[in-house]
Amino acid sequence: MNLDAVPSYLTPTGQEIVFLLLGAVAVGSALLVVTTRQLVHAALWLVVTFGALAGCYLVLTAEFVAWVQVLIYVGAVVVLLLFGIMLTRAPIGRSPDLDSGNRVLAAVVALATAVLLVTVVIDGFRTAYAPLTEVDGAAKTIGSSIFRTWVLPFEALSVLLLAALIGAIVLSRTDIRGRD
Amino acid sequence: MTAAPAAIVGLPFLAALTGLLLGRKISPIPVAVIPTAIACALAIWVAAVGASGAGTLTLIRTGGIPIEVGLEVGPLSALIGVLVTVVALAVQIYSIGYLKGDPRYSSYAAFISLFTSAMLLVVYAADLLVLYVGWEIMGFCSYALVGHWWEDRANSRAAVKAFLVTRLGDVGFLFGIFVLGFAADSFRIADILAQVPQMSAVTLTVGALLLLAGVAGKSAQVPLHTWLPDAMAGPTPISALIHAATMVAAGVFIVARLHPVFLAAPIVLGTLAVMAVLGMLGAALAALAADDLKRVLAYSTVSQLAVMAAGLAVADSIRPAVFHLISHGAFKALLFLCAGAVIHTVGSNLMSDMGGLARALTVTFPAMTIGFMALAGLPIASGFFSKDAILATAEHTALGDGGAPVAPAIAWLVFAALLTTAALTAAYAGRAWLRTFFGERRTEHAVHEAPPTMRWPIVVLAVPALLLGFAGLAVPELRPELLSSVLGVAAAGLGLGVIYLVWRGDRALDPARLLGPLRPACERAFYVDELYAALFVRPVLAAARLTVAADHTVVDGAVRGSGRAAVSLAGLLRLLQRGNVQTYVTGVFAGVLLIVVGVVMLG
Amino acid sequence: MHIVYPLVVSALLFSIGIYGVLARRNAILVLMSVELMLNAVNLNLVAFDVWFADRLHSGQVFTLFIIVIAAAELGVGLAIVLAVFRNRRSVEIDRLQDLAEPPGPGEEPEPDAAQELEETRS
């Protein structure tokens, strides 16, 4: 935390430029995710968004998180979503009715949220600055942090994953009936 | 002296009750005939003894004027009672043959008994309200009996028409009773008649006029006569009983019973006379044109009742009119029963299907000839004497020689109308006689005489129809007078002669062609039905439709409209609650947003 | 690095996610939008971790946790979507209106509901 000397916004560092570019890619492809008329394209634009975000994490020195992001999100989540798209027999190609009638209202609410959040964030963190000198997010430091300090939540999380696994299986199988 | 009349009234009533309650479980014929026969014997005994007197069975306290349930026998009541029971007995016996095999015979016979009882109640009642009870029961029985074959829509419509039209008159009748009863402070007929000199002219005029409405309804007088020809849709014995001899005579009977009231109201007498003149001429013309034998007799009934009414309007005595009432009752019942026999044989009501029946119907033909003679007023038949009595009275009144307090002009009018009617009556009687019994036979049915149960009442009724007139010789007032009898017979002969000549011109054609251009109007009874339809029926129907429409659109509309308004208002709220989760989530986000904005702004 | 940059990017992503959740009909697209929102949160956490220079790296650890939870959520969510699809042959969430009051007697059922009914029968 360096409250005294906040470098000027007019002379961005190289890191900042890279981050802003990656951020622009993430936001732009996210916009495409929610506006595209093709389901599969949405999933693919989601890959771009997640990749750009992984880049952002790298710039922010969170190296391990970045790789996990690539592994889990790009590798698993998007594949899962694509399977979902296929299993629900969604049309491949343009489908005109991907947006509901709620669209205008949704845009208003989203825009208001954006304006509010951006205003508040800019107002609150104008002076916040973090010099990115040492790379501190390597697997080793994160690993030791998880297995020392955060081991209990970690175990709890594994139970949660198990529960989610069982839940997903029960929901998916047609031969398991509820107690009528 | 009330036990005998009470029995006379009660026996048919018990028979009706038994017939209606037990119906088919017992044999209906003895139940129908025996009580009526006993009542008939009793009525004859009462009349023969010349008993008179009154008795009160019970007194109903109403808080106002008490109603005395009582019976009273006087000379008039005794005579009419005999007429009613004799005709009823004849009709009951006749119906056994006429309605053989009818599935509803038991209820039919029970209604005849009930009707007889009600008519006898009217005849013997000592109190106007008790009389009114019988009067209304008669109306109901007439409705039920006219509509006996209700499967045919026309019959049930005729029954409804008869009921409604007579009911219209009955409203006036009831209010007339109230006017007179309150003026006399009693509903007893004897008290009212005693109070007549003390009543004001207005009360008497109003009361008598209102009574006249009921009389016109019941006796089928102009302007309420339209129901009677249609009521011929009922079985023929019913036409004989109700629409010839008894019920329609009830109106005339009431005028006779309350004659002092009418005598004290000259305006009403004038009205009655004018009504009677219109009725007798119009109905006689309609009878001349009608093709349906029963309709001829029905119009003839209207016409003859008008003659009686005229007789009451111009006379200060009721004897001539009552004399005619009784002789008419006899010969018209005879005519109807004969017509029934003819119709039974031919299988059609229309005279254009009859003809040439004189040889085949060896009993009906002479009997009906007697009936037509009496109707036409030919000498030695009963009609001659009774009609002559009325004619003579009208002549006396016109000449200012006593009589009722009506203007001489009206009396002259009545006199002239009576003579014209005599000619017309002879004409239509002759026409019906010739068309039915002579000329070519136009029916394809095998003609045969009626069964004995139908034959005997005809024979029995033929006797009084022929000879009843001589009974009038006992009363000086009713003896034939030279001038009037010569005029009457001349008029009848003229009518008969003209018809015979026209008929002889071409025996196959209807002598009604004599009427020329008037004939269509006469056949439709001068378009009175059409006039009433235009004046009353259609406006009432239109108003009813309007009411229905108003009820549907305004009253129901308000109810339904409030319901719909509530639903559509709820529909506005419902737009928010359509089960679309996205809408809900949008609301949640918007709410959170507003809260955050509030926190940022205020904090 | 100005912390405002990642924060603004994350705020924009979050808003886009909200838009996607509210405006998309297809349930799978809605799930994608939810992922966008979760990622916005992740970016926030990482940014604050860097800013605070936390020695325990709680921000990054929580990001990992969230990734795991997001994966679990997606698994269960997709299972639900598939179950719905099995039952109704449709994953369009604005047609899943069973929460609404059923139409009263004599009232026209809503066009969507009628269509859905027919689809359910076929």
XYZ file of C-alpha atoms in Angstrom, chain B residues 22 210 261 274 300 306 316 335 350 363 398 443 465 479 490 525 580 598:
18
model
C -107.273 -42.244 -7.337
C -116.369 -3.496 -13.532
C -127.593 -3.071 -9.392
C -124.598 -1.569 -27.230
C -124.011 -18.646 -32.555
C -125.716 -11.222 -26.636
C -136.803 -4.531 -15.778
C -126.720 -28.896 -31.007
C -115.563 -28.804 -41.596
C -131.298 -40.200 -34.506
C -138.918 1.068 -27.020
C -117.053 -37.637 -46.974
C -135.204 -28.267 -26.622
C -146.414 -15.606 -23.342
C -141.222 -13.333 -40.442
C -114.626 -12.468 -37.537
C -41.366 -16.110 -15.261
C -29.506 4.628 -1.331
